[in-house]
C-alpha positions as a printed Julia matrix, in Angstrom:
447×3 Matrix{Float64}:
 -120.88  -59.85   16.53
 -122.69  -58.9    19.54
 -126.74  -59.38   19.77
 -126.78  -55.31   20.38
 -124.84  -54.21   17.36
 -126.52  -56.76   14.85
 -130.16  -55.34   15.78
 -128.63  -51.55   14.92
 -126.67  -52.8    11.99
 -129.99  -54.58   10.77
 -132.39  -51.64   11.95
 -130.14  -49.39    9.46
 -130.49  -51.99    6.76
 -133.67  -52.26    6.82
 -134.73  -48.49    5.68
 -131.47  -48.6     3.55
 -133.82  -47.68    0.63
 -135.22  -44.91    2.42
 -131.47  -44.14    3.23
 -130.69  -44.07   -0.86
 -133.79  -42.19   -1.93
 -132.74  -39.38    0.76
 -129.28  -39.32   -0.9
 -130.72  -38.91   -4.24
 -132.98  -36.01   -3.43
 -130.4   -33.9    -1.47
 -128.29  -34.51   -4.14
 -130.53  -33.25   -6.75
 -131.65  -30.33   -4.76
 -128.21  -28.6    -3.57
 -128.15  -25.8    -1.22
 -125.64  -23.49    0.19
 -124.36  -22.77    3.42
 -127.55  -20.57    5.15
 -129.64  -21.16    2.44
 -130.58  -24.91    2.89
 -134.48  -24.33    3.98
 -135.75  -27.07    1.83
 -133.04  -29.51    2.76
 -134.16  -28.49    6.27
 -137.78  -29.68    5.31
 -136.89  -32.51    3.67
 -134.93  -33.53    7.13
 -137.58  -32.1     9.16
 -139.79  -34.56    7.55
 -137.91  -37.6     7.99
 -137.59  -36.86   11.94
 -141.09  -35.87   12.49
 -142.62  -38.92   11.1
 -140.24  -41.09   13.39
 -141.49  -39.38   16.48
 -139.01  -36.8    17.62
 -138.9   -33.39   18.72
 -137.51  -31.11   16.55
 -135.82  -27.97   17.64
 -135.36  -25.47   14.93
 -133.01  -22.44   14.63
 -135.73  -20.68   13.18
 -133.89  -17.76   11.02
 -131.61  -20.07    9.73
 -131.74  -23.33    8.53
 -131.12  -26.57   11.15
 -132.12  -28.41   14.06
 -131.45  -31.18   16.65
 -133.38  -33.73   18.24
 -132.76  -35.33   21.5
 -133.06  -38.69   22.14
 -132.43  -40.27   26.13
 -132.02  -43.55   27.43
 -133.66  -42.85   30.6
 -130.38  -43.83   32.58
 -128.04  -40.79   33.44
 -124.96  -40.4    31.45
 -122.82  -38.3    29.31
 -124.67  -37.2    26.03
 -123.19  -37.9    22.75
 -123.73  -35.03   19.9
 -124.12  -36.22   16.34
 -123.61  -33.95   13.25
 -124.6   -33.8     9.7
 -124.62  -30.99    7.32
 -126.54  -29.99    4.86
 -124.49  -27.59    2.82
 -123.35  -27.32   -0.9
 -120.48  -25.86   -2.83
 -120.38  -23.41   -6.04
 -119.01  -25.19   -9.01
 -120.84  -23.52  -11.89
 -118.88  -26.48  -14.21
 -120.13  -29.16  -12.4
 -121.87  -30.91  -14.93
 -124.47  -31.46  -12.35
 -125.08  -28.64  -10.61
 -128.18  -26.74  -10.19
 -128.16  -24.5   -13.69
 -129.32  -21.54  -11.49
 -127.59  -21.47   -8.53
 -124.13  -23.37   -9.18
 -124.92  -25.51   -5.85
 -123.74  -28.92   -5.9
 -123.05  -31.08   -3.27
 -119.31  -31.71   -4.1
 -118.43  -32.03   -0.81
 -121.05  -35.22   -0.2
 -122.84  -33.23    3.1
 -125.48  -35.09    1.6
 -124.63  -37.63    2.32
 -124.4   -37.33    5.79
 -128.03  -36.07    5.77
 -129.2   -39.45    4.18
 -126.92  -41.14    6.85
 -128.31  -39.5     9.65
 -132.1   -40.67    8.77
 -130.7   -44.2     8.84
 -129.09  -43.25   12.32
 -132.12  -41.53   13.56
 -134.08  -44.67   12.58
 -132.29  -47.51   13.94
 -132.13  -45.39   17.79
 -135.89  -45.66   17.53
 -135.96  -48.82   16.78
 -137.35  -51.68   19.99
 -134.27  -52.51   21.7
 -132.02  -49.91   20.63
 -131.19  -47.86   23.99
 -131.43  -51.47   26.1
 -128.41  -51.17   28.45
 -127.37  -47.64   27.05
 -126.9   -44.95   29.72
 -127.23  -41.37   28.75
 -128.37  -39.39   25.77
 -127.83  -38.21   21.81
 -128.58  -35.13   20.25
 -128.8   -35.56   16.69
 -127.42  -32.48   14.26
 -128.78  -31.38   11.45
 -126.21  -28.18   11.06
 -126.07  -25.5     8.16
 -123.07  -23.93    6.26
 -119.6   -25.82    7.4
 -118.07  -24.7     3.76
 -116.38  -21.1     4.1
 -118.18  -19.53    0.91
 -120.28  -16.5     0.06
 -118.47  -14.26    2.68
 -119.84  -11.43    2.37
 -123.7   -12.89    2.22
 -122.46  -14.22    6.16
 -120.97  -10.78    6.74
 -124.41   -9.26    5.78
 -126.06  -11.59    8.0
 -124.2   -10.81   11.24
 -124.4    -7.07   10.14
 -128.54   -8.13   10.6
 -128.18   -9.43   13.89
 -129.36  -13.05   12.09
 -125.87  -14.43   12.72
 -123.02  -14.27   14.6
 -120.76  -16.45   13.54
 -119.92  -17.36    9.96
 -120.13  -21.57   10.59
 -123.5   -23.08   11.52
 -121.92  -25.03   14.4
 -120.55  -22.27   15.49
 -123.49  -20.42   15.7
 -125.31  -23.66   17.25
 -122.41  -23.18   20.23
 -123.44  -19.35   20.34
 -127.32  -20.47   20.65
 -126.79  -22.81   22.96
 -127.48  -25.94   21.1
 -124.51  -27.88   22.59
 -125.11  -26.35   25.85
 -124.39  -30.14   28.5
 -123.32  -32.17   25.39
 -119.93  -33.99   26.08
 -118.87  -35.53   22.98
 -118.9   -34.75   19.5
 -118.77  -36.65   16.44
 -119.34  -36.28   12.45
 -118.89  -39.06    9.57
 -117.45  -37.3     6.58
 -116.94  -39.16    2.77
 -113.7   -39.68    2.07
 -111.68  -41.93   -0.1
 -111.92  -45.42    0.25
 -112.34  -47.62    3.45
 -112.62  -46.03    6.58
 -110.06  -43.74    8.46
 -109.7   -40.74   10.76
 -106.82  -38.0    10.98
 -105.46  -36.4    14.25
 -106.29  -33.13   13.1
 -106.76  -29.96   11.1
 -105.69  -26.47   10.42
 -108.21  -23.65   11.52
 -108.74  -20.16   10.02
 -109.56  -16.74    9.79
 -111.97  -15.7     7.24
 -111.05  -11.74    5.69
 -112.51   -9.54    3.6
 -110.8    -6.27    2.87
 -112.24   -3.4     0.92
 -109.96   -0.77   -1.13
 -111.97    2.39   -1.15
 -110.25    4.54   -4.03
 -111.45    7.51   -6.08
 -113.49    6.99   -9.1
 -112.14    8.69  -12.55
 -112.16    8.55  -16.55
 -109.85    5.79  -17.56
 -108.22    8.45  -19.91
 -107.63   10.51  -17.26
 -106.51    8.38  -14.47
 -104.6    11.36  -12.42
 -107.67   12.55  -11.14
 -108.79    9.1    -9.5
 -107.2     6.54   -6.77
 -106.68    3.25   -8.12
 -108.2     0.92   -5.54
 -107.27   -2.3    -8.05
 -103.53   -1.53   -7.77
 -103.83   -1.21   -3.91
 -104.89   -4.65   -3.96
 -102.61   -6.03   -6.0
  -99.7    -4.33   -4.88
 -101.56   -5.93   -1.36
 -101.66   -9.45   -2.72
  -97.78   -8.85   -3.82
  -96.81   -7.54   -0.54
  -98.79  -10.33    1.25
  -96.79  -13.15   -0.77
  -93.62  -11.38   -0.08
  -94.51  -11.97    3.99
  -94.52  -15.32    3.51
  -91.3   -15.36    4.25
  -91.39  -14.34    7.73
  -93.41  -17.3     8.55
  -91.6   -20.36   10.52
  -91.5   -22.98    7.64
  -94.21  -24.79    9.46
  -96.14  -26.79    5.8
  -99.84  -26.19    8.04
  -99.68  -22.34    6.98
 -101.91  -21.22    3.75
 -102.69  -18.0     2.67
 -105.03  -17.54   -0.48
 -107.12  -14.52   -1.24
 -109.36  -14.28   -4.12
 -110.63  -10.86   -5.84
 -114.64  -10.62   -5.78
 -115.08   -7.13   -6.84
 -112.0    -5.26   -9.31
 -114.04   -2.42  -10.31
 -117.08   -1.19  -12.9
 -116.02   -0.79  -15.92
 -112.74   -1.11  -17.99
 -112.96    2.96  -18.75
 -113.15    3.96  -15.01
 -110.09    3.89  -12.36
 -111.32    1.3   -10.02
 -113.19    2.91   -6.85
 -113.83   -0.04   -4.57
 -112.05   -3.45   -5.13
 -112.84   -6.4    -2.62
 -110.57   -8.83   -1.44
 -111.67  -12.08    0.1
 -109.1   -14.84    1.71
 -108.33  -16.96    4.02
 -105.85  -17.77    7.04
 -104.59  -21.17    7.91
 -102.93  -22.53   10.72
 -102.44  -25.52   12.76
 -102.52  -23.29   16.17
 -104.44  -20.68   17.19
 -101.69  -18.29   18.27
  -99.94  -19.13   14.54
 -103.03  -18.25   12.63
 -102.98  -14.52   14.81
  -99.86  -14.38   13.98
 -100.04  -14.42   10.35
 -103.05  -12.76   10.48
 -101.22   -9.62   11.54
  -98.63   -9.7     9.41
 -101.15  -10.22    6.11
 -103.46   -7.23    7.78
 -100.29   -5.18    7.66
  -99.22   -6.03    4.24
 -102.87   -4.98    3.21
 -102.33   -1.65    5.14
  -99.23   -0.46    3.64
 -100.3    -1.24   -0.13
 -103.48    1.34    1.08
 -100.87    3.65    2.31
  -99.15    3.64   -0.57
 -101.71    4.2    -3.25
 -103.67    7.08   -0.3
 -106.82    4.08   -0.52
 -109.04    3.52    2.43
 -109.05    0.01    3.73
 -111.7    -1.57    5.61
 -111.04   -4.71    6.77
 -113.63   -7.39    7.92
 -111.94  -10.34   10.15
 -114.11  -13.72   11.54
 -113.11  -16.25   13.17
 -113.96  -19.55   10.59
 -112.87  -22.4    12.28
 -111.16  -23.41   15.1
 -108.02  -25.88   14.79
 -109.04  -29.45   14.94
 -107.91  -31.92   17.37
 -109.18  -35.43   16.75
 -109.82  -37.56   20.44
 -107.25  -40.53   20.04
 -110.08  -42.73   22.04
 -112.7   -41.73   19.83
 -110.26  -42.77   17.05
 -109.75  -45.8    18.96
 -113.38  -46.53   19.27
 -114.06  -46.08   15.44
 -111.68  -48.63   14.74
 -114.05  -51.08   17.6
 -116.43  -50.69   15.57
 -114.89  -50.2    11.73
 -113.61  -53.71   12.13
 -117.08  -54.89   12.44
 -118.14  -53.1     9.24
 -114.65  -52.86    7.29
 -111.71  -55.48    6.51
 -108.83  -54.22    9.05
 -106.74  -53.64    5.76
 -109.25  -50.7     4.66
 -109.34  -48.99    8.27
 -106.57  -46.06    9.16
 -106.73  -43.91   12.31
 -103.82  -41.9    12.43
 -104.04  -40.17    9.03
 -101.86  -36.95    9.4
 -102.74  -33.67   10.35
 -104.57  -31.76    7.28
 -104.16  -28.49    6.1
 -107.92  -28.78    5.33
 -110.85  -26.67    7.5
 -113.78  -27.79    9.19
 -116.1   -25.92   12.29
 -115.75  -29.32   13.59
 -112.38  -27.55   14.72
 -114.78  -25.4    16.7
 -116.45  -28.36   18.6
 -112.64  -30.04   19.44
 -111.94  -27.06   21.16
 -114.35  -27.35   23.78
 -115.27  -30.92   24.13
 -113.48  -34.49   22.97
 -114.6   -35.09   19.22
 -113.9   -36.65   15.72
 -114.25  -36.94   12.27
 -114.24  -39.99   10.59
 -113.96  -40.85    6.97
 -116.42  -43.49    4.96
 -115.16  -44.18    1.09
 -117.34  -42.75   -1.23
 -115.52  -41.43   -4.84
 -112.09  -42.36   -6.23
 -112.87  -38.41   -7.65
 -111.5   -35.62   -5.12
 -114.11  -33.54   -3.74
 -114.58  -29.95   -4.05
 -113.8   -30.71   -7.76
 -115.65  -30.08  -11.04
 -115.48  -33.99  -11.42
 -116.83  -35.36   -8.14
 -119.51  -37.89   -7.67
 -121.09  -40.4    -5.55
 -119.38  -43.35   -6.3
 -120.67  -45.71   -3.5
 -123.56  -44.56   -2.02
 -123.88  -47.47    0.26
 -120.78  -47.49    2.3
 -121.11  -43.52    2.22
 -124.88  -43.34    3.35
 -125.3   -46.83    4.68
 -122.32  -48.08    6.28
 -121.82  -44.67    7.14
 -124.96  -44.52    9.45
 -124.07  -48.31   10.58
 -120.94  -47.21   12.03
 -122.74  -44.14   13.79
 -125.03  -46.67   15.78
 -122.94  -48.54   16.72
 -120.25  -46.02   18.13
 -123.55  -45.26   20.15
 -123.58  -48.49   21.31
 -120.07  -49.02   21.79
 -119.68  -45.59   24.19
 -122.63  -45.49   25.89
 -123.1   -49.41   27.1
 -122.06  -50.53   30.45
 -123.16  -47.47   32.3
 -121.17  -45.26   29.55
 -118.05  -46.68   30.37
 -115.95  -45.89   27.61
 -117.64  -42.46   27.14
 -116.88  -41.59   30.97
 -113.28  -43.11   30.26
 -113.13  -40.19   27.13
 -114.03  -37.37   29.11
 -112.02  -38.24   31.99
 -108.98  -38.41   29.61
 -109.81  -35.56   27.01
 -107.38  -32.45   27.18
 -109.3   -29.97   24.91
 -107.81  -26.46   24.58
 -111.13  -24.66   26.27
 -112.93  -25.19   29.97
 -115.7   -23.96   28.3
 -118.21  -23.29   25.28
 -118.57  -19.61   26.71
 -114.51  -19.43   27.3
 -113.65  -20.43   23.65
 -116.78  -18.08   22.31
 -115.33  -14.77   23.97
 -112.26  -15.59   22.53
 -113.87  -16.94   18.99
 -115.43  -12.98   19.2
 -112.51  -11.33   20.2
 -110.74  -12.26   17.14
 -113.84  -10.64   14.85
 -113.18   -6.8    13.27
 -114.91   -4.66   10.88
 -113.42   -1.19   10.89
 -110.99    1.22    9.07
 -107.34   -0.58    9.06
 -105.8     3.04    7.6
 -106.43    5.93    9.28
 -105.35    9.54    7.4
 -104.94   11.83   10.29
 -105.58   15.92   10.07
 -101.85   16.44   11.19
 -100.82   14.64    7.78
 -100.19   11.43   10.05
 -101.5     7.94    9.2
 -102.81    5.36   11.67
 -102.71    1.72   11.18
 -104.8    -1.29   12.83
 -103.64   -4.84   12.23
């Protein structure tokens, strides 16, 4: 092993119990995506005491600090999120909120102090050229639509995903490359990409009556569900392609059991492995929703945002992983072309303007996002994990950035620009009446 990567490897061991404590504490205080202000402190903390400069969001939770080499060079953007799921069964989740960190985000928080540490560490930057901005990013999991949906209605956000809205703020305004180490299953691996989607919300606006009586009232309930029939019936029309997914859930199905339903909220998601797919199917499920309104004379406002952007993983990123897995991992344990996934990240959102990837650490023999999960190994997931991150620092940026210049020069991302795939990303966004009852006895509809 080279004299470079051994001082970063032992830099991260060395505060590996700082590393662990930070894992503990996230975990035991789980927060949701917007809503993480005292995992921001905690993080805050860490980075402060180390000597950078913190640049806050402000009116939401997250920062980044930069850290240069004092040689020019590409920079290298780092992410970790803070964010929690809602698994009120979780047998450890906060009794109050539901929040648990099912997902391991915390992971990556602990991961990134041991990062953050070992690049201020004597020696660290020698013969780097360049720069890295560190991440610490809210809300990458999809939930609590409609508290987003209030916030952009504010003029707090503008984008559901909090590296999304980092893009919009101009936090990755002259970073090149992007990266994120995820928990996974065990050993280390990478896929070459994932689905994106469109996050919906439609609301069936009926008329309110005595259950007895229900000729007086609309019935906004069977609107939806004559919507979530019609919707599975257009599945159909869709090209056999196994990267499509459609699943709605019902948040709101009325008052009480005596009273025709009024208002009844539908929630869902859109999933594709292309952008022009998940439009596609987008229109088609907007028009199913339509004509179930039609049919039951409901209003129907729908609510569209873009929630992530397809993701394409950089094979020379991949390639550099494994570099530096091997160094950290037996070659048996370390996969880089895991197939596509039908999963969602807003690390979609940073492929599509600049080379990036995901890798995976092993962490739980439990799935995540499950009523079961747990940190299994904590050390390879917060440890390793941040070992790996320095030294894919090391590994891109030495020798004038070499490999890091040889990335960009070969990346073929789908946007020229942050501002490009944003007007687009915005384009896609609509709150507004999808039925229209016209005075002529004539209906409009807007898919």
């Amino acid at each position: 092993m080279k004299k470079q990567y051994k001082l970063l490897f032992d830099a991260v061991e060395s505060c590996k119990d700082t590393i662990l404590e930070a894992e503990r504490y996230i975990w035991e205080h789980p927060e949701v995506g917007y809503r993480e202000w005292n995992t921001h402190a905690f993080m805050k903390k860490h980075f402060v005491a180390l000597g950078y400069e913190v640049h806050e969001a402000g009116d939401i939770p997250g920062f980044y600090a930069d850290i240069d080499t004092g040689r020019e060079g590409p920079m290298l953007g780092i992410f970790a999120e803070m964010d929690a799921l809602l698994i009120p069964d979780h047998p450890e989740c906060n009794k109050e909120t539901s929040a648990v960190h099912a997902c391991a985000h915390h992971c990556q928080c602990a991961a990134m102090i041991g990062l953050a540490t070992a690049l201020k560490t004597d020696g660290a930057l020698d013969g780097l050229s360049g720069s890295i901005r560190l991440f610490v990013v809210p809300a990458e999991e999809g939930i609590e639509l409609s508290y987003r949906l209030d916030l952009i209605k504010q003029g707090v956000l503008h984008f559901i995903g909090g590296k999304q809205e980092f893009m919009w703020r101009g936090f990755l305004d002259g970073v090149d490359i992007g990266m994120m180490v995820h928990t996974g299953s065990k050993g280390l691996f990478c896929e070459v990409g994932g689905n994106g989607f469109v996050c919906k919300k439609h609301t069936f606006v009926g008329k309110a009556s005595h259950g007895a009586a229900p000729s007086g009232g609309i019935n906004a309930l069977y609107a939806a569900t004559n919507a979530l029939s019609a919707a599975n019936a257009v599945r159909e029309q869709f090209s056999g392609d196994n990267r499509f997914r459609f699943h709605p859930i019902i948040t709101k199905g009325g008052e009480a059991v005596n009273v025709i339903p009024a208002e009844v909220v539908v929630e869902s998601f859109v999933r594709g492995g292309n952008m022009n797919q998940i439009l596609k199917a987008n229109e088609r499920i907007n028009r199913a929703f339509a004509g179930s309104a039609v049919a039951l004379g409901c209003r129907l406002i729908t609510e569209d945002q873009i929630g992530a952007a397809p993701r394409i993983e950089d094979k020379n990123l991949r390639i550099a992983f494994w570099e530096v897995g091997k160094m950290l991992f037996d070659e048996s344990e370390i996969n880089i072309e895991r197939p596509w996934t039908p999963g969602c990240t807003d690390m979609g959102d940073i492929s599509a303007v600049m080379p990036s990837v995901i890798a995976y650490v092993g962490c739980s023999s439990i799935p995540g996002h499950t009523n079961r999960f747990v940190v299994e190994d904590a050390y390879t997931a917060c440890v390793k994990n941040a070992k790996l991150q320095a030294g894919w620092v090391h590994y891109l940026l030495t020798d004038d950035a070499a490999y890091a210049k040889k990335v960009i020069s070969e990346a073929n991302v789908p946007y020229a620009s942050i501002e490009s795939y944003l007007k687009e990303a915005e384009a896609i966004s609509f709150k507004g009446d999808s039925v229209i009852y016209n005075e002529d006895g004539s209906i409009t509809i807007k898919v």
